[in-house]
Amino acid sequence: MPDAEVPQSALAWLLAPVTVPAFLDEVWDAAPHHIRRGRPDYFEQLLDGPSALEQLLAALRTEPTALRLVRGPDHLEPERYTLPDGTLDAARVRAAADEGYTIIGNNIEKYLRTMSTLTHGVEVELNFPTHVNAYLTPPRSTGFLPHYDHHDVLVLQIQGGKTWHLYGDEPVPPHRMQQMYEVDPAGLPEPTSLRLTAGDTLYLPRGRVHSAETGAEPSVHLTVGIHVPTVLTLLTHALHLLSLRDDVVHTRLPARHLDDPQVRAGLGALLHDGLAAVESPAAVAEGLGAMQDFLVRRGRCPVVGQVADTVGLDADTVVRKQQPLYSRVTTTADGVGLQFAQLIVTARPDHEAAMRFLSARVEPFRVGELPGLAVAQQIELTRSLIMSGFLVRPAIT
C-alpha cells in the first residue's frame, strides 16, 4: 500500500468522535479512555493490516536496529534475524512470528512517510515530540509482561483484536519512573480488561501499568507515543543557554562547602541568584526557543517545488502552507529567517511581519495578503517558499 495523506488535523482524526478540546479538558493525563468505532477500515491509510509485515520488512531492511522480536521475557538477539551484511533476514523474522514472537518496529515515522506525516501533525497541534511504533502479534501471544511507559500513548488497532489489562487506578509517580522502577507482576492488583477491535483507539496516560494479549487471531496495532516536555526540560534548556551568556551560574563554590556548616548555610543565596536569573523572561524565552528548534528539526523536509509551480505568480495567486509543518521565525545576522524542517529561508528585516504571518497561517491566502511588503517582494518571497517546499499552490477543482 503506498503512503497516503493523513487528514489535515491528525489528532482530531485519531480521537474522533471525541473532539480535541474535550480530550484535552476531560481525558488527557486523567485516565485511560477507549474510543470504539466499529470501523475496521478506519486506519487502513496508515498501514494495511494483511501486508503490514511485508511493509515493515521492506521499510526496515537496512535498519535492523529498529526491529525487535519479543515473546514475554524472551528478547531474540539481533544476530538471530540479520544477514552477514547487516540487513534484515526476512525469512527468519517470518519464522520467529510463526514461533509466537511479537514483531516490533520502533520509530517507524523515520522510514514511512505516512507515519511521519501523522506524528508531525500531532506535534504541530500539541507541541509535543511524537513517535510511532508498530506491533505485529501472533495469535494467543503476549508481547510484554506488565509494564508502564514514560510517555502518553494512543493505541491504534489496525487489524484483528487485542485484550488490554490495566492494573490499578493510580499511575507510577514520575519520580519513581526516573528511578527506573520495575513492575513486580506478583504484587499487582486484579486488572481491568478491555478489548480493542480494528479501528479503535485507546489512550493510556504515562505511568499506567498495562499488558496486552491476543486471542485466536493475530493482531496489528500502532502506538503513537507522545513525549510531553516537563518543567525539568524547560529548566535544563534555560540553564544551559544561560550558562553561555551569564556568569551567575558559573560562580564558584567556596572552600569547605561540603564540611563547614557556616559555608553550607550561605549556599542558598548563591542558588537563589542562579534561579532568579533562570526565571527571567529572557532565560525562559531562550529555553522555549531551544525546544522550538528541536521540534522544528523533527519535521521531514517537504517535497521541493518545481519551477513550473511558480509560473504566473501575482498578487491574486492563492497559496497555502504545506501541512503539517511546524515552523518558527528567528533573528539572523542580516535580518529574519523562517525555519522549518531542516531548512531556513532568510530575508531582510522588513520581511519580519510577512514571515510571522506565514508561520502562523493555516488557511490558504492570496500572495497580496503578505503584510509589510511591496507586490514585487510578495511575489519573490512566495516564489522562494514554493521552491523550498514551504508553500504550495492548491489544486484547481
mmCIF file of N, CA and C in Angstrom, residues 106-232:
data_model
loop_
_atom_site.group_PDB
_atom_site.id
_atom_site.type_symbol
_atom_site.label_atom_id
_atom_site.label_comp_id
_atom_site.label_asym_id
_atom_site.label_seq_id
_atom_site.Cartn_x
_atom_site.Cartn_y
_atom_site.Cartn_z
ATOM 1 N N ASN A 106 10.275 0.003 15.770
ATOM 2 C CA ASN A 106 10.405 1.215 16.589
ATOM 3 C C ASN A 106 10.630 2.453 15.730
ATOM 4 N N ASN A 107 9.979 3.540 16.120
ATOM 5 C CA ASN A 107 10.171 4.837 15.457
ATOM 6 C C ASN A 107 10.018 4.735 13.944
ATOM 7 N N ILE A 108 8.943 4.108 13.516
ATOM 8 C CA ILE A 108 8.789 3.875 12.081
ATOM 9 C C ILE A 108 8.436 5.149 11.321
ATOM 10 N N GLU A 109 8.184 6.255 12.034
ATOM 11 C CA GLU A 109 7.994 7.538 11.340
ATOM 12 C C GLU A 109 9.257 7.965 10.603
ATOM 13 N N LYS A 110 10.397 7.381 10.968
ATOM 14 C CA LYS A 110 11.646 7.699 10.278
ATOM 15 C C LYS A 110 11.735 7.019 8.913
ATOM 16 N N TYR A 111 10.886 6.013 8.683
ATOM 17 C CA TYR A 111 11.030 5.195 7.488
ATOM 18 C C TYR A 111 9.802 5.171 6.591
ATOM 19 N N LEU A 112 8.646 5.584 7.110
ATOM 20 C CA LEU A 112 7.419 5.594 6.328
ATOM 21 C C LEU A 112 6.839 7.005 6.328
ATOM 22 N N ARG A 113 6.651 7.578 5.143
ATOM 23 C CA ARG A 113 6.192 8.963 5.033
ATOM 24 C C ARG A 113 4.838 9.167 5.700
ATOM 25 N N THR A 114 3.925 8.206 5.560
ATOM 26 C CA THR A 114 2.612 8.356 6.181
ATOM 27 C C THR A 114 2.734 8.516 7.689
ATOM 28 N N MET A 115 3.634 7.763 8.298
ATOM 29 C CA MET A 115 3.807 7.843 9.750
ATOM 30 C C MET A 115 4.427 9.169 10.157
ATOM 31 N N SER A 116 5.376 9.667 9.375
ATOM 32 C CA SER A 116 5.993 10.955 9.723
ATOM 33 C C SER A 116 4.988 12.089 9.562
ATOM 34 N N THR A 117 4.100 11.974 8.571
ATOM 35 C CA THR A 117 3.041 12.980 8.419
ATOM 36 C C THR A 117 2.118 12.957 9.624
ATOM 37 N N LEU A 118 1.773 11.759 10.078
ATOM 38 C CA LEU A 118 0.914 11.619 11.255
ATOM 39 C C LEU A 118 1.568 12.231 12.482
ATOM 40 N N THR A 119 2.804 11.842 12.776
ATOM 41 C CA THR A 119 3.445 12.319 14.000
ATOM 42 C C THR A 119 3.671 13.822 13.962
ATOM 43 N N HIS A 120 4.084 14.337 12.804
ATOM 44 C CA HIS A 120 4.338 15.776 12.751
ATOM 45 C C HIS A 120 3.040 16.560 12.871
ATOM 46 N N GLY A 121 1.934 15.982 12.376
ATOM 47 C CA GLY A 121 0.648 16.638 12.555
ATOM 48 C C GLY A 121 0.301 16.781 14.029
ATOM 49 N N VAL A 122 0.553 15.734 14.817
ATOM 50 C CA VAL A 122 0.303 15.799 16.259
ATOM 51 C C VAL A 122 1.254 16.796 16.909
ATOM 52 N N GLU A 123 2.510 16.804 16.467
ATOM 53 C CA GLU A 123 3.499 17.722 17.036
ATOM 54 C C GLU A 123 3.137 19.177 16.781
ATOM 55 N N VAL A 124 2.641 19.468 15.576
ATOM 56 C CA VAL A 124 2.249 20.836 15.251
ATOM 57 C C VAL A 124 1.116 21.283 16.157
ATOM 58 N N GLU A 125 0.170 20.384 16.423
ATOM 59 C CA GLU A 125 -1.006 20.764 17.198
ATOM 60 C C GLU A 125 -0.727 20.845 18.701
ATOM 61 N N LEU A 126 0.079 19.936 19.230
ATOM 62 C CA LEU A 126 0.304 19.884 20.677
ATOM 63 C C LEU A 126 1.654 20.450 21.115
ATOM 64 N N ASN A 127 2.610 20.574 20.179
ATOM 65 C CA ASN A 127 3.987 20.976 20.508
ATOM 66 C C ASN A 127 4.719 19.922 21.318
ATOM 67 N N PHE A 128 4.293 18.666 21.234
ATOM 68 C CA PHE A 128 4.930 17.568 21.949
ATOM 69 C C PHE A 128 5.605 16.628 20.943
ATOM 70 N N PRO A 129 6.888 16.311 21.103
ATOM 71 C CA PRO A 129 7.524 15.324 20.220
ATOM 72 C C PRO A 129 6.765 13.998 20.251
ATOM 73 N N THR A 130 6.627 13.382 19.084
ATOM 74 C CA THR A 130 5.780 12.194 18.935
ATOM 75 C C THR A 130 6.479 11.149 18.070
ATOM 76 N N HIS A 131 6.283 9.883 18.385
ATOM 77 C CA HIS A 131 6.843 8.815 17.563
ATOM 78 C C HIS A 131 5.810 7.699 17.406
ATOM 79 N N VAL A 132 6.073 6.775 16.475
ATOM 80 C CA VAL A 132 5.153 5.663 16.238
ATOM 81 C C VAL A 132 5.924 4.351 16.267
ATOM 82 N N ASN A 133 5.392 3.377 17.010
ATOM 83 C CA ASN A 133 5.882 2.006 16.979
ATOM 84 C C ASN A 133 4.799 1.103 16.403
ATOM 85 N N ALA A 134 5.207 0.043 15.732
ATOM 86 C CA ALA A 134 4.268 -0.936 15.191
ATOM 87 C C ALA A 134 4.456 -2.264 15.915
ATOM 88 N N TYR A 135 3.340 -2.958 16.194
ATOM 89 C CA TYR A 135 3.369 -4.243 16.899
ATOM 90 C C TYR A 135 2.547 -5.259 16.102
ATOM 91 N N LEU A 136 3.201 -6.335 15.695
ATOM 92 C CA LEU A 136 2.539 -7.426 14.996
ATOM 93 C C LEU A 136 2.623 -8.652 15.902
ATOM 94 N N THR A 137 1.487 -9.036 16.473
ATOM 95 C CA THR A 137 1.466 -10.082 17.488
ATOM 96 C C THR A 137 0.735 -11.316 16.977
ATOM 97 N N PRO A 138 1.352 -12.509 17.082
ATOM 98 C CA PRO A 138 0.696 -13.746 16.629
ATOM 99 C C PRO A 138 -0.493 -14.094 17.531
ATOM 100 N N PRO A 139 -1.325 -15.062 17.107
ATOM 101 C CA PRO A 139 -2.456 -15.488 17.944
ATOM 102 C C PRO A 139 -1.985 -16.031 19.294
ATOM 103 N N ARG A 140 -2.817 -15.796 20.306
ATOM 104 C CA ARG A 140 -2.613 -16.306 21.660
ATOM 105 C C ARG A 140 -1.198 -16.001 22.173
ATOM 106 N N SER A 141 -0.813 -14.739 22.049
ATOM 107 C CA SER A 141 0.530 -14.335 22.457
ATOM 108 C C SER A 141 0.472 -13.061 23.294
ATOM 109 N N THR A 142 1.496 -12.906 24.126
ATOM 110 C CA THR A 142 1.695 -11.695 24.901
ATOM 111 C C THR A 142 3.060 -11.144 24.543
ATOM 112 N N GLY A 143 3.110 -9.880 24.119
ATOM 113 C CA GLY A 143 4.395 -9.286 23.757
ATOM 114 C C GLY A 143 5.232 -8.984 24.980
ATOM 115 N N PHE A 144 4.767 -8.050 25.806
ATOM 116 C CA PHE A 144 5.496 -7.640 27.007
ATOM 117 C C PHE A 144 4.746 -8.089 28.253
ATOM 118 N N LEU A 145 5.479 -8.325 29.329
ATOM 119 C CA LEU A 145 4.880 -8.523 30.637
ATOM 120 C C LEU A 145 4.330 -7.182 31.134
ATOM 121 N N PRO A 146 3.545 -7.160 32.224
ATOM 122 C CA PRO A 146 3.015 -5.887 32.729
ATOM 123 C C PRO A 146 4.127 -4.843 32.900
ATOM 124 N N HIS A 147 3.885 -3.657 32.383
ATOM 125 C CA HIS A 147 4.879 -2.596 32.398
ATOM 126 C C HIS A 147 4.166 -1.252 32.269
ATOM 127 N N TYR A 148 4.932 -0.163 32.289
ATOM 128 C CA TYR A 148 4.380 1.176 32.092
ATOM 129 C C TYR A 148 5.273 1.916 31.098
ATOM 130 N N ASP A 149 4.743 2.967 30.531
ATOM 131 C CA ASP A 149 5.516 3.822 29.627
ATOM 132 C C ASP A 149 5.765 5.169 30.285
ATOM 133 N N HIS A 150 6.908 5.770 29.951
ATOM 134 C CA HIS A 150 7.256 7.075 30.490
ATOM 135 C C HIS A 150 6.527 8.203 29.782
ATOM 136 N N HIS A 151 5.770 7.884 28.759
ATOM 137 C CA HIS A 151 5.093 8.897 27.958
ATOM 138 C C HIS A 151 3.639 8.470 27.739
ATOM 139 N N ASP A 152 2.807 9.401 27.304
ATOM 140 C CA ASP A 152 1.419 9.094 26.981
ATOM 141 C C ASP A 152 1.370 8.344 25.646
ATOM 142 N N VAL A 153 0.338 7.517 25.487
ATOM 143 C CA VAL A 153 0.251 6.660 24.307
ATOM 144 C C VAL A 153 -1.168 6.656 23.762
ATOM 145 N N LEU A 154 -1.283 6.740 22.440
ATOM 146 C CA LEU A 154 -2.523 6.429 21.741
ATOM 147 C C LEU A 154 -2.307 5.106 21.009
ATOM 148 N N VAL A 155 -3.090 4.107 21.346
ATOM 149 C CA VAL A 155 -3.009 2.794 20.699
ATOM 150 C C VAL A 155 -4.017 2.774 19.553
ATOM 151 N N LEU A 156 -3.556 2.455 18.358
ATOM 152 C CA LEU A 156 -4.421 2.385 17.180
ATOM 153 C C LEU A 156 -4.492 0.936 16.716
ATOM 154 N N GLN A 157 -5.650 0.312 16.842
ATOM 155 C CA GLN A 157 -5.794 -1.077 16.438
ATOM 156 C C GLN A 157 -6.021 -1.135 14.926
ATOM 157 N N ILE A 158 -5.077 -1.739 14.213
ATOM 158 C CA ILE A 158 -5.105 -1.761 12.755
ATOM 159 C C ILE A 158 -5.834 -2.985 12.222
ATOM 160 N N GLN A 159 -5.504 -4.152 12.768
ATOM 161 C CA GLN A 159 -6.087 -5.407 12.295
ATOM 162 C C GLN A 159 -6.279 -6.346 13.471
ATOM 163 N N GLY A 160 -7.332 -7.173 13.398
ATOM 164 C CA GLY A 160 -7.573 -8.130 14.463
ATOM 165 C C GLY A 160 -8.028 -7.437 15.738
ATOM 166 N N GLY A 161 -7.834 -8.107 16.845
ATOM 167 C CA GLY A 161 -8.224 -7.559 18.136
ATOM 168 C C GLY A 161 -7.165 -7.858 19.183
ATOM 169 N N LYS A 162 -7.243 -7.141 20.292
ATOM 170 C CA LYS A 162 -6.283 -7.357 21.367
ATOM 171 C C LYS A 162 -6.949 -6.982 22.692
ATOM 172 N N THR A 163 -6.710 -7.796 23.698
ATOM 173 C CA THR A 163 -7.238 -7.533 25.036
ATOM 174 C C THR A 163 -6.168 -6.852 25.867
ATOM 175 N N TRP A 164 -6.521 -5.718 26.436
ATOM 176 C CA TRP A 164 -5.602 -4.928 27.256
ATOM 177 C C TRP A 164 -5.987 -5.057 28.716
ATOM 178 N N HIS A 165 -4.995 -5.255 29.562
ATOM 179 C CA HIS A 165 -5.195 -5.373 31.002
ATOM 180 C C HIS A 165 -4.580 -4.149 31.675
ATOM 181 N N LEU A 166 -5.377 -3.420 32.451
ATOM 182 C CA LEU A 166 -4.943 -2.211 33.146
ATOM 183 C C LEU A 166 -4.942 -2.493 34.638
ATOM 184 N N TYR A 167 -3.807 -2.252 35.280
ATOM 185 C CA TYR A 167 -3.616 -2.643 36.675
ATOM 186 C C TYR A 167 -3.674 -1.429 37.597
ATOM 187 N N GLY A 168 -4.728 -1.365 38.432
ATOM 188 C CA GLY A 168 -4.848 -0.290 39.404
ATOM 189 C C GLY A 168 -5.322 1.007 38.775
ATOM 190 N N ASP A 169 -5.685 1.955 39.649
ATOM 191 C CA ASP A 169 -6.211 3.242 39.195
ATOM 192 C C ASP A 169 -5.178 4.359 39.249
ATOM 193 N N GLU A 170 -4.052 4.112 39.891
ATOM 194 C CA GLU A 170 -3.053 5.163 40.058
ATOM 195 C C GLU A 170 -1.822 4.875 39.203
ATOM 196 N N PRO A 171 -1.316 5.885 38.513
ATOM 197 C CA PRO A 171 -0.100 5.682 37.718
ATOM 198 C C PRO A 171 1.140 5.635 38.597
ATOM 199 N N VAL A 172 2.195 5.103 38.056
ATOM 200 C CA VAL A 172 3.500 5.162 38.727
ATOM 201 C C VAL A 172 3.934 6.625 38.764
ATOM 202 N N PRO A 173 4.269 7.181 39.926
ATOM 203 C CA PRO A 173 4.654 8.598 40.003
ATOM 204 C C PRO A 173 5.897 8.883 39.151
ATOM 205 N N PRO A 174 5.985 10.077 38.557
ATOM 206 C CA PRO A 174 7.132 10.406 37.706
ATOM 207 C C PRO A 174 8.483 10.230 38.389
ATOM 208 N N HIS A 175 8.556 10.563 39.693
ATOM 209 C CA HIS A 175 9.866 10.440 40.342
ATOM 210 C C HIS A 175 10.295 8.973 40.452
ATOM 211 N N ARG A 176 9.322 8.053 40.537
ATOM 212 C CA ARG A 176 9.676 6.634 40.560
ATOM 213 C C ARG A 176 10.069 6.154 39.156
ATOM 214 N N MET A 177 9.427 6.716 38.146
ATOM 215 C CA MET A 177 9.823 6.389 36.783
ATOM 216 C C MET A 177 11.265 6.815 36.525
ATOM 217 N N GLN A 178 11.646 7.968 37.078
ATOM 218 C CA GLN A 178 13.012 8.447 36.918
ATOM 219 C C GLN A 178 14.018 7.493 37.551
ATOM 220 N N GLN A 179 13.563 6.760 38.574
ATOM 221 C CA GLN A 179 14.427 5.785 39.246
ATOM 222 C C GLN A 179 14.400 4.423 38.548
ATOM 223 N N MET A 180 13.747 4.374 37.365
ATOM 224 C CA MET A 180 13.640 3.131 36.585
ATOM 225 C C MET A 180 12.972 2.026 37.404
ATOM 226 N N TYR A 181 11.920 2.407 38.103
ATOM 227 C CA TYR A 181 11.147 1.455 38.895
ATOM 228 C C TYR A 181 10.676 0.299 38.021
ATOM 229 N N GLU A 182 10.852 -0.930 38.494
ATOM 230 C CA GLU A 182 10.432 -2.120 37.766
ATOM 231 C C GLU A 182 9.159 -2.694 38.388
ATOM 232 N N VAL A 183 8.221 -3.052 37.544
ATOM 233 C CA VAL A 183 6.943 -3.595 37.995
ATOM 234 C C VAL A 183 7.129 -5.037 38.455
ATOM 235 N N ASP A 184 6.595 -5.340 39.616
ATOM 236 C CA ASP A 184 6.586 -6.717 40.118
ATOM 237 C C ASP A 184 5.218 -7.315 39.810
ATOM 238 N N PRO A 185 5.126 -8.192 38.810
ATOM 239 C CA PRO A 185 3.806 -8.736 38.433
ATOM 240 C C PRO A 185 3.082 -9.408 39.594
ATOM 241 N N ALA A 186 3.852 -9.993 40.516
ATOM 242 C CA ALA A 186 3.219 -10.707 41.633
ATOM 243 C C ALA A 186 2.491 -9.753 42.575
ATOM 244 N N GLY A 187 2.896 -8.489 42.600
ATOM 245 C CA GLY A 187 2.289 -7.538 43.528
ATOM 246 C C GLY A 187 1.189 -6.691 42.919
ATOM 247 N N LEU A 188 0.764 -7.007 41.701
ATOM 248 C CA LEU A 188 -0.243 -6.193 41.028
ATOM 249 C C LEU A 188 -1.658 -6.603 41.426
ATOM 250 N N PRO A 189 -2.586 -5.651 41.452
ATOM 251 C CA PRO A 189 -3.984 -5.997 41.724
ATOM 252 C C PRO A 189 -4.613 -6.677 40.509
ATOM 253 N N GLU A 190 -5.820 -7.170 40.686
ATOM 254 C CA GLU A 190 -6.543 -7.755 39.561
ATOM 255 C C GLU A 190 -6.783 -6.671 38.512
ATOM 256 N N PRO A 191 -6.546 -6.978 37.245
ATOM 257 C CA PRO A 191 -6.664 -5.938 36.227
ATOM 258 C C PRO A 191 -8.095 -5.683 35.793
ATOM 259 N N THR A 192 -8.302 -4.500 35.252
ATOM 260 C CA THR A 192 -9.500 -4.200 34.475
ATOM 261 C C THR A 192 -9.159 -4.487 33.021
ATOM 262 N N SER A 193 -9.993 -5.211 32.322
ATOM 263 C CA SER A 193 -9.670 -5.630 30.964
ATOM 264 C C SER A 193 -10.640 -5.013 29.960
ATOM 265 N N LEU A 194 -10.122 -4.692 28.793
ATOM 266 C CA LEU A 194 -10.957 -4.206 27.690
ATOM 267 C C LEU A 194 -10.385 -4.742 26.390
ATOM 268 N N ARG A 195 -11.235 -4.843 25.394
ATOM 269 C CA ARG A 195 -10.809 -5.421 24.125
ATOM 270 C C ARG A 195 -10.902 -4.386 23.011
ATOM 271 N N LEU A 196 -9.784 -4.189 22.324
ATOM 272 C CA LEU A 196 -9.757 -3.327 21.157
ATOM 273 C C LEU A 196 -10.006 -4.151 19.906
ATOM 274 N N THR A 197 -10.822 -3.630 19.021
ATOM 275 C CA THR A 197 -11.021 -4.233 17.714
ATOM 276 C C THR A 197 -10.559 -3.248 16.647
ATOM 277 N N ALA A 198 -10.386 -3.739 15.428
ATOM 278 C CA ALA A 198 -9.833 -2.918 14.360
ATOM 279 C C ALA A 198 -10.606 -1.613 14.211
ATOM 280 N N GLY A 199 -9.866 -0.506 14.172
ATOM 281 C CA GLY A 199 -10.467 0.820 14.053
ATOM 282 C C GLY A 199 -10.600 1.551 15.368
ATOM 283 N N ASP A 200 -10.341 0.887 16.503
ATOM 284 C CA ASP A 200 -10.452 1.528 17.816
ATOM 285 C C ASP A 200 -9.178 2.284 18.178
ATOM 286 N N THR A 201 -9.343 3.262 19.094
ATOM 287 C CA THR A 201 -8.221 3.984 19.700
ATOM 288 C C THR A 201 -8.294 3.823 21.211
ATOM 289 N N LEU A 202 -7.151 3.613 21.839
ATOM 290 C CA LEU A 202 -7.063 3.562 23.301
ATOM 291 C C LEU A 202 -6.031 4.575 23.755
ATOM 292 N N TYR A 203 -6.438 5.448 24.680
ATOM 293 C CA TYR A 203 -5.491 6.403 25.273
ATOM 294 C C TYR A 203 -5.009 5.868 26.611
ATOM 295 N N LEU A 204 -3.674 5.843 26.784
ATOM 296 C CA LEU A 204 -3.061 5.431 28.049
ATOM 297 C C LEU A 204 -2.175 6.571 28.557
ATOM 298 N N PRO A 205 -2.486 7.158 29.719
ATOM 299 C CA PRO A 205 -1.593 8.172 30.272
ATOM 300 C C PRO A 205 -0.265 7.542 30.698
ATOM 301 N N ARG A 206 0.755 8.367 30.820
ATOM 302 C CA ARG A 206 2.058 7.872 31.254
ATOM 303 C C ARG A 206 1.932 7.221 32.631
ATOM 304 N N GLY A 207 2.735 6.201 32.840
ATOM 305 C CA GLY A 207 2.801 5.581 34.157
ATOM 306 C C GLY A 207 1.737 4.558 34.453
ATOM 307 N N ARG A 208 0.778 4.333 33.558
ATOM 308 C CA ARG A 208 -0.260 3.342 33.821
ATOM 309 C C ARG A 208 0.266 1.946 33.485
ATOM 310 N N VAL A 209 0.254 1.058 34.475
ATOM 311 C CA VAL A 209 0.756 -0.306 34.274
ATOM 312 C C VAL A 209 -0.259 -1.082 33.433
ATOM 313 N N HIS A 210 0.254 -1.760 32.401
ATOM 314 C CA HIS A 210 -0.641 -2.458 31.482
ATOM 315 C C HIS A 210 0.078 -3.634 30.831
ATOM 316 N N SER A 211 -0.697 -4.500 30.240
ATOM 317 C CA SER A 211 -0.184 -5.574 29.378
ATOM 318 C C SER A 211 -1.268 -5.857 28.353
ATOM 319 N N ALA A 212 -0.931 -6.644 27.345
ATOM 320 C CA ALA A 212 -1.912 -6.937 26.297
ATOM 321 C C ALA A 212 -1.660 -8.332 25.743
ATOM 322 N N GLU A 213 -2.715 -8.963 25.233
ATOM 323 C CA GLU A 213 -2.589 -10.300 24.662
ATOM 324 C C GLU A 213 -3.592 -10.483 23.534
ATOM 325 N N THR A 214 -3.232 -11.343 22.612
ATOM 326 C CA THR A 214 -4.138 -11.655 21.508
ATOM 327 C C THR A 214 -4.951 -12.896 21.834
ATOM 328 N N GLY A 215 -6.028 -13.088 21.048
ATOM 329 C CA GLY A 215 -6.852 -14.288 21.172
ATOM 330 C C GLY A 215 -6.533 -15.253 20.045
ATOM 331 N N ALA A 216 -7.568 -15.666 19.365
ATOM 332 C CA ALA A 216 -7.398 -16.688 18.336
ATOM 333 C C ALA A 216 -6.902 -16.121 17.009
ATOM 334 N N GLU A 217 -6.833 -14.796 16.901
ATOM 335 C CA GLU A 217 -6.404 -14.182 15.645
ATOM 336 C C GLU A 217 -5.187 -13.296 15.880
ATOM 337 N N PRO A 218 -4.367 -13.098 14.863
ATOM 338 C CA PRO A 218 -3.219 -12.193 15.020
ATOM 339 C C PRO A 218 -3.688 -10.747 15.149
ATOM 340 N N SER A 219 -2.800 -9.921 15.632
ATOM 341 C CA SER A 219 -3.129 -8.514 15.860
ATOM 342 C C SER A 219 -2.039 -7.624 15.281
ATOM 343 N N VAL A 220 -2.468 -6.491 14.708
ATOM 344 C CA VAL A 220 -1.552 -5.435 14.288
ATOM 345 C C VAL A 220 -2.033 -4.137 14.921
ATOM 346 N N HIS A 221 -1.162 -3.490 15.683
ATOM 347 C CA HIS A 221 -1.539 -2.172 16.201
ATOM 348 C C HIS A 221 -0.341 -1.243 16.198
ATOM 349 N N LEU A 222 -0.628 0.050 16.215
ATOM 350 C CA LEU A 222 0.377 1.091 16.309
ATOM 351 C C LEU A 222 0.247 1.781 17.648
ATOM 352 N N THR A 223 1.364 2.243 18.180
ATOM 353 C CA THR A 223 1.322 3.119 19.350
ATOM 354 C C THR A 223 1.911 4.465 18.959
ATOM 355 N N VAL A 224 1.137 5.514 19.197
ATOM 356 C CA VAL A 224 1.601 6.880 18.976
ATOM 357 C C VAL A 224 2.077 7.401 20.327
ATOM 358 N N GLY A 225 3.390 7.430 20.517
ATOM 359 C CA GLY A 225 3.963 7.866 21.787
ATOM 360 C C GLY A 225 4.117 9.377 21.817
ATOM 361 N N ILE A 226 3.510 10.027 22.813
ATOM 362 C CA ILE A 226 3.511 11.491 22.924
ATOM 363 C C ILE A 226 4.390 11.864 24.115
ATOM 364 N N HIS A 227 5.531 12.482 23.830
ATOM 365 C CA HIS A 227 6.525 12.789 24.861
ATOM 366 C C HIS A 227 6.366 14.236 25.302
ATOM 367 N N VAL A 228 5.733 14.417 26.449
ATOM 368 C CA VAL A 228 5.410 15.759 26.922
ATOM 369 C C VAL A 228 6.608 16.350 27.673
ATOM 370 N N PRO A 229 7.130 17.494 27.219
ATOM 371 C CA PRO A 229 8.207 18.138 27.971
ATOM 372 C C PRO A 229 7.722 18.521 29.375
ATOM 373 N N THR A 230 8.629 18.558 30.313
ATOM 374 C CA THR A 230 8.296 18.890 31.694
ATOM 375 C C THR A 230 9.003 20.177 32.106
ATOM 376 N N VAL A 231 8.715 20.607 33.314
ATOM 377 C CA VAL A 231 9.423 21.767 33.865
ATOM 378 C C VAL A 231 10.930 21.507 33.854
ATOM 379 N N LEU A 232 11.314 20.263 34.127
ATOM 380 C CA LEU A 232 12.736 19.912 34.099
ATOM 381 C C LEU A 232 13.314 20.131 32.701
#
